[in-house]
Every structure is written in structure tokens, then in C-alpha cells.
């Protein structure tokens, strides 16, 4: 029986909640345990790319999305000692939402791009942009599950229901296998009453 990677999106349309740090950390931990991991940077800010790749990047996920062909992609090695690879991003990705809007099956472009890599890895982890646009929809459509990092602060729950509605909409319309991997509380300080309130509300 052929093995296929589990694809997990790290999504929250709020910025600064720890999506990129969580993606990088989980990828490194899984790879250090012997799993083959591919990281996909889908954020135009490219923080995952700049933090993990210390080499010049000439080809990014934008090239694949624009051409709708995996032959336009190049897999970069993050580490030599473990199997941790990446498809990087750059600022061009900021215009991808508009450019993809007129394409056929525009919600499935990323899913088709990753199809060729699913048999090569154990996990594919996608760092989503802080939005609920077409790029995030592509990520959710390609994924088996979504993990939602949530910062332990006053406005943490603001918009969380909107994000969950988007996840349910993608599940209903495009990807019936999409599941909630969980909600990950970030920047947690158990000494603060506010933190305890946020934990209670999220539960």
C-alpha cells in the first residue's frame, strides 16, 4: 500500500499569533524524530523562508501557483543531517490572490501542485498567510487537517468563529476530509488571569 504524507495547514487570519514559529518548530521536531518533512511557505512576508533558508532563493511557491505546474518548483534543503525540506515564498506571493482569481479550479491549484510530493514525505506543513483569501483556501483544500495557533491575549477569540466558519465551508464545498487538528495556545503565561480566561473560553 502506497504511503502518502499527512498535510497540515497552520492557519489564523490574525497576524503575530505564532503560525510561522509553530510551523518551523513542529517541522524541525518531526524531522529530528526521523520523519521526512516538507515545509511550504504560503505567506508573502516569507518569514519561514528567511528564518530557515540561509541560501539564495530563485524559485518559490509563487512560480508553481502561477504556472500551475510542479515542474516550476524547486525543493530546498533546510538541513543536511535530517530530512527537512522547503518550498519557499517571496513578496510576489502578495499578488497571487488576484492572479489566481480568474483561473479554472483556482481553489485546487496548490492541492494539484503537492500531489507529486505526497509519496515522498511523511508530513507536509503549510504556513498560511494572515488572511482568509484564496491562498488560505488553497492551503485548506490541500490539507488533511488544520492547526490553529491562538495567542493568549484579550482579542484572541475575536474572529476565531469566522475562521472556523471558513474551515467548515472548505470542508463542505471542496475537501470533505479536512479535520481540525486542534487549537494551539501560544505565548502562554499561566501566571496571568487573562491567560486562564482565554484557555477557558477556547475550551
mmCIF file of C-alpha atoms in Angstrom:
data_model
loop_
_atom_site.group_PDB
_atom_site.id
_atom_site.type_symbol
_atom_site.label_atom_id
_atom_site.label_comp_id
_atom_site.label_asym_id
_atom_site.label_seq_id
_atom_site.Cartn_x
_atom_site.Cartn_y
_atom_site.Cartn_z
ATOM 1 C CA UNK A 1 0.000 0.000 0.000
ATOM 2 C CA UNK A 2 1.419 3.364 -1.059
ATOM 3 C CA UNK A 3 2.258 5.842 1.685
ATOM 4 C CA UNK A 4 1.081 9.449 1.481
ATOM 5 C CA UNK A 5 2.079 12.417 3.590
ATOM 6 C CA UNK A 6 -0.243 13.952 6.124
ATOM 7 C CA UNK A 7 -0.750 17.593 5.132
ATOM 8 C CA UNK A 8 -1.359 20.089 7.942
ATOM 9 C CA UNK A 9 -2.110 23.790 7.484
ATOM 10 C CA UNK A 10 -1.203 26.266 10.228
ATOM 11 C CA UNK A 11 -3.866 28.940 9.857
ATOM 12 C CA UNK A 12 -5.213 32.021 11.581
ATOM 13 C CA UNK A 13 -6.196 35.229 9.814
ATOM 14 C CA UNK A 14 -4.801 37.208 12.757
ATOM 15 C CA UNK A 15 -1.134 38.054 12.382
ATOM 16 C CA UNK A 16 1.501 37.629 15.078
ATOM 17 C CA UNK A 17 -0.045 34.584 16.748
ATOM 18 C CA UNK A 18 2.883 32.229 16.134
ATOM 19 C CA UNK A 19 1.954 30.424 12.901
ATOM 20 C CA UNK A 20 5.430 30.616 11.412
ATOM 21 C CA UNK A 21 7.251 29.755 14.652
ATOM 22 C CA UNK A 22 4.921 26.795 15.215
ATOM 23 C CA UNK A 23 5.359 25.525 11.646
ATOM 24 C CA UNK A 24 9.152 25.768 11.882
ATOM 25 C CA UNK A 25 9.292 24.171 15.327
ATOM 26 C CA UNK A 26 6.977 21.295 14.514
ATOM 27 C CA UNK A 27 8.781 20.636 11.237
ATOM 28 C CA UNK A 28 12.168 20.516 12.963
ATOM 29 C CA UNK A 29 10.899 18.271 15.756
ATOM 30 C CA UNK A 30 9.242 15.797 13.374
ATOM 31 C CA UNK A 31 12.330 15.685 11.145
ATOM 32 C CA UNK A 32 14.624 15.146 14.138
ATOM 33 C CA UNK A 33 12.494 12.125 15.034
ATOM 34 C CA UNK A 34 13.226 10.610 11.629
ATOM 35 C CA UNK A 35 10.178 11.724 9.653
ATOM 36 C CA UNK A 36 10.535 13.187 6.153
ATOM 37 C CA UNK A 37 9.089 16.716 6.305
ATOM 38 C CA UNK A 38 8.332 19.292 3.626
ATOM 39 C CA UNK A 39 7.582 22.865 4.709
ATOM 40 C CA UNK A 40 5.555 25.101 2.396
ATOM 41 C CA UNK A 41 5.760 28.867 2.939
ATOM 42 C CA UNK A 42 2.488 30.416 1.710
ATOM 43 C CA UNK A 43 2.961 33.815 3.339
ATOM 44 C CA UNK A 44 4.209 36.716 1.182
ATOM 45 C CA UNK A 45 6.157 38.017 4.187
ATOM 46 C CA UNK A 46 8.268 34.853 3.746
ATOM 47 C CA UNK A 47 9.338 34.743 7.402
ATOM 48 C CA UNK A 48 9.522 30.943 7.378
ATOM 49 C CA UNK A 49 11.800 31.134 4.346
ATOM 50 C CA UNK A 50 14.101 33.825 5.735
ATOM 51 C CA UNK A 51 14.371 32.165 9.142
ATOM 52 C CA UNK A 52 15.249 28.674 7.892
ATOM 53 C CA UNK A 53 16.917 29.082 4.487
ATOM 54 C CA UNK A 54 20.334 30.690 4.537
ATOM 55 C CA UNK A 55 20.844 30.359 0.780
ATOM 56 C CA UNK A 56 19.669 32.439 -2.159
ATOM 57 C CA UNK A 57 16.161 31.566 -3.312
ATOM 58 C CA UNK A 58 15.434 31.760 -7.039
ATOM 59 C CA UNK A 59 12.241 29.681 -7.311
ATOM 60 C CA UNK A 60 9.275 29.933 -4.939
ATOM 61 C CA UNK A 61 5.760 28.589 -4.435
ATOM 62 C CA UNK A 62 4.544 31.611 -6.417
ATOM 63 C CA UNK A 63 6.147 30.204 -9.573
ATOM 64 C CA UNK A 64 4.251 26.948 -9.131
ATOM 65 C CA UNK A 65 0.926 28.648 -8.423
ATOM 66 C CA UNK A 66 1.293 30.972 -11.401
ATOM 67 C CA UNK A 67 2.254 28.239 -13.874
ATOM 68 C CA UNK A 68 0.027 25.600 -12.205
ATOM 69 C CA UNK A 69 2.872 23.151 -12.705
ATOM 70 C CA UNK A 70 5.029 21.375 -10.132
ATOM 71 C CA UNK A 71 7.901 21.401 -12.660
ATOM 72 C CA UNK A 72 8.213 25.124 -11.844
ATOM 73 C CA UNK A 73 9.020 24.300 -8.210
ATOM 74 C CA UNK A 74 12.364 23.613 -6.599
ATOM 75 C CA UNK A 75 12.732 21.850 -3.256
ATOM 76 C CA UNK A 76 15.332 23.459 -0.997
ATOM 77 C CA UNK A 77 17.092 21.542 1.765
ATOM 78 C CA UNK A 78 16.790 23.222 5.149
ATOM 79 C CA UNK A 79 19.072 20.761 6.938
ATOM 80 C CA UNK A 80 21.567 18.231 5.611
ATOM 81 C CA UNK A 81 21.561 15.976 8.680
ATOM 82 C CA UNK A 82 17.771 15.395 8.685
ATOM 83 C CA UNK A 83 15.089 15.298 6.001
ATOM 84 C CA UNK A 84 13.684 18.791 6.382
ATOM 85 C CA UNK A 85 12.952 20.475 3.054
ATOM 86 C CA UNK A 86 11.091 23.598 1.959
ATOM 87 C CA UNK A 87 9.210 25.237 -0.874
ATOM 88 C CA UNK A 88 9.937 28.904 -0.077
ATOM 89 C CA UNK A 89 7.954 32.106 -0.638
ATOM 90 C CA UNK A 90 8.734 35.673 -1.624
ATOM 91 C CA UNK A 91 6.938 39.003 -1.907
ATOM 92 C CA UNK A 92 5.471 38.071 -5.323
ATOM 93 C CA UNK A 93 3.004 35.895 -3.445
ATOM 94 C CA UNK A 94 1.175 39.059 -2.345
ATOM 95 C CA UNK A 95 -0.352 39.371 -5.818
ATOM 96 C CA UNK A 96 -1.234 35.697 -6.185
ATOM 97 C CA UNK A 97 -4.805 36.075 -4.876
ATOM 98 C CA UNK A 98 -5.638 38.441 -7.735
ATOM 99 C CA UNK A 99 -3.749 36.470 -10.362
ATOM 100 C CA UNK A 100 -5.384 33.157 -9.456
ATOM 101 C CA UNK A 101 -8.912 34.567 -9.262
ATOM 102 C CA UNK A 102 -9.590 34.045 -12.968
ATOM 103 C CA UNK A 103 -8.103 30.548 -13.263
ATOM 104 C CA UNK A 104 -10.133 27.359 -13.578
ATOM 105 C CA UNK A 105 -10.419 25.293 -10.377
ATOM 106 C CA UNK A 106 -8.489 28.061 -8.622
ATOM 107 C CA UNK A 107 -9.145 26.583 -5.163
ATOM 108 C CA UNK A 108 -7.372 23.334 -6.108
ATOM 109 C CA UNK A 109 -4.133 24.637 -7.612
ATOM 110 C CA UNK A 110 -1.968 24.012 -4.519
ATOM 111 C CA UNK A 111 -3.517 20.581 -3.982
ATOM 112 C CA UNK A 112 -2.511 19.571 -7.511
ATOM 113 C CA UNK A 113 0.984 21.030 -7.089
ATOM 114 C CA UNK A 114 1.605 18.978 -3.941
ATOM 115 C CA UNK A 115 0.245 15.739 -5.391
ATOM 116 C CA UNK A 116 3.664 14.723 -6.755
ATOM 117 C CA UNK A 117 5.300 15.164 -3.341
ATOM 118 C CA UNK A 118 2.806 13.329 -1.139
ATOM 119 C CA UNK A 119 4.511 9.970 -1.642
ATOM 120 C CA UNK A 120 7.972 11.396 -0.848
ATOM 121 C CA UNK A 121 7.252 12.776 2.637
ATOM 122 C CA UNK A 122 5.615 11.780 5.912
ATOM 123 C CA UNK A 123 4.393 15.304 6.661
ATOM 124 C CA UNK A 124 3.783 18.430 4.586
ATOM 125 C CA UNK A 125 3.340 21.508 6.801
ATOM 126 C CA UNK A 126 1.869 24.697 5.303
ATOM 127 C CA UNK A 127 2.451 28.124 6.849
ATOM 128 C CA UNK A 128 -0.620 30.144 5.801
ATOM 129 C CA UNK A 129 -0.851 33.931 5.361
ATOM 130 C CA UNK A 130 -2.785 36.043 7.898
ATOM 131 C CA UNK A 131 -5.926 36.219 5.740
ATOM 132 C CA UNK A 132 -8.915 34.167 4.656
ATOM 133 C CA UNK A 133 -8.306 34.742 0.945
ATOM 134 C CA UNK A 134 -7.770 32.398 -1.963
ATOM 135 C CA UNK A 135 -4.269 31.372 -0.863
ATOM 136 C CA UNK A 136 -5.520 30.158 2.528
ATOM 137 C CA UNK A 137 -8.459 28.428 0.818
ATOM 138 C CA UNK A 138 -5.938 26.622 -1.398
ATOM 139 C CA UNK A 139 -3.999 25.524 1.689
ATOM 140 C CA UNK A 140 -7.110 24.192 3.457
ATOM 141 C CA UNK A 141 -8.236 22.457 0.285
ATOM 142 C CA UNK A 142 -4.881 20.664 0.032
ATOM 143 C CA UNK A 143 -4.780 19.654 3.710
ATOM 144 C CA UNK A 144 -5.885 16.710 5.797
ATOM 145 C CA UNK A 145 -6.153 18.919 8.871
ATOM 146 C CA UNK A 146 -5.744 22.466 10.146
ATOM 147 C CA UNK A 147 -3.982 23.534 13.339
ATOM 148 C CA UNK A 148 -4.945 26.980 14.653
ATOM 149 C CA UNK A 149 -2.366 28.844 16.760
ATOM 150 C CA UNK A 150 -4.138 31.292 19.088
ATOM 151 C CA UNK A 151 -2.318 33.886 21.174
ATOM 152 C CA UNK A 152 -3.277 34.106 24.849
ATOM 153 C CA UNK A 153 -4.362 37.743 24.762
ATOM 154 C CA UNK A 154 -7.514 39.823 25.063
ATOM 155 C CA UNK A 155 -8.629 39.685 21.429
ATOM 156 C CA UNK A 156 -7.649 36.051 20.934
ATOM 157 C CA UNK A 157 -11.169 34.816 20.280
ATOM 158 C CA UNK A 158 -12.104 37.726 18.033
ATOM 159 C CA UNK A 159 -12.631 36.276 14.587
ATOM 160 C CA UNK A 160 -11.987 32.676 15.647
ATOM 161 C CA UNK A 161 -15.595 31.792 14.832
ATOM 162 C CA UNK A 162 -15.131 33.371 11.394
ATOM 163 C CA UNK A 163 -12.060 31.216 10.807
ATOM 164 C CA UNK A 164 -13.943 28.099 11.904
ATOM 165 C CA UNK A 165 -16.761 29.032 9.517
ATOM 166 C CA UNK A 166 -14.225 29.256 6.683
ATOM 167 C CA UNK A 167 -12.797 25.849 7.611
ATOM 168 C CA UNK A 168 -16.298 24.342 7.610
ATOM 169 C CA UNK A 169 -17.090 25.991 4.260
ATOM 170 C CA UNK A 170 -13.964 24.488 2.657
ATOM 171 C CA UNK A 171 -14.817 21.105 4.160
ATOM 172 C CA UNK A 172 -18.366 21.300 2.809
ATOM 173 C CA UNK A 173 -17.571 22.620 -0.676
ATOM 174 C CA UNK A 174 -14.145 21.279 -1.618
ATOM 175 C CA UNK A 175 -12.425 18.975 0.860
ATOM 176 C CA UNK A 176 -14.584 16.651 2.941
ATOM 177 C CA UNK A 177 -11.526 15.036 4.581
ATOM 178 C CA UNK A 178 -10.430 18.302 6.258
ATOM 179 C CA UNK A 179 -10.385 17.995 10.050
ATOM 180 C CA UNK A 180 -9.469 20.276 12.932
ATOM 181 C CA UNK A 181 -6.077 19.137 14.244
ATOM 182 C CA UNK A 182 -6.518 21.380 17.246
ATOM 183 C CA UNK A 183 -6.127 24.859 18.703
ATOM 184 C CA UNK A 184 -2.621 25.639 19.940
ATOM 185 C CA UNK A 185 -2.307 28.278 22.653
ATOM 186 C CA UNK A 186 0.800 30.393 22.045
ATOM 187 C CA UNK A 187 2.626 32.937 24.242
ATOM 188 C CA UNK A 188 1.121 31.169 27.233
ATOM 189 C CA UNK A 189 1.821 32.528 30.715
ATOM 190 C CA UNK A 190 -0.057 30.519 33.320
ATOM 191 C CA UNK A 191 0.568 33.185 35.994
ATOM 192 C CA UNK A 192 -1.844 35.616 34.314
ATOM 193 C CA UNK A 193 -5.587 35.612 34.998
ATOM 194 C CA UNK A 194 -6.187 36.695 31.391
ATOM 195 C CA UNK A 195 -4.400 33.598 30.128
ATOM 196 C CA UNK A 196 -6.640 31.350 32.249
ATOM 197 C CA UNK A 197 -9.735 33.149 30.937
ATOM 198 C CA UNK A 198 -8.649 32.676 27.321
ATOM 199 C CA UNK A 199 -7.963 28.969 27.928
ATOM 200 C CA UNK A 200 -11.409 28.535 29.482
ATOM 201 C CA UNK A 201 -13.134 30.358 26.616
ATOM 202 C CA UNK A 202 -11.320 28.361 23.945
ATOM 203 C CA UNK A 203 -12.095 25.056 25.637
#
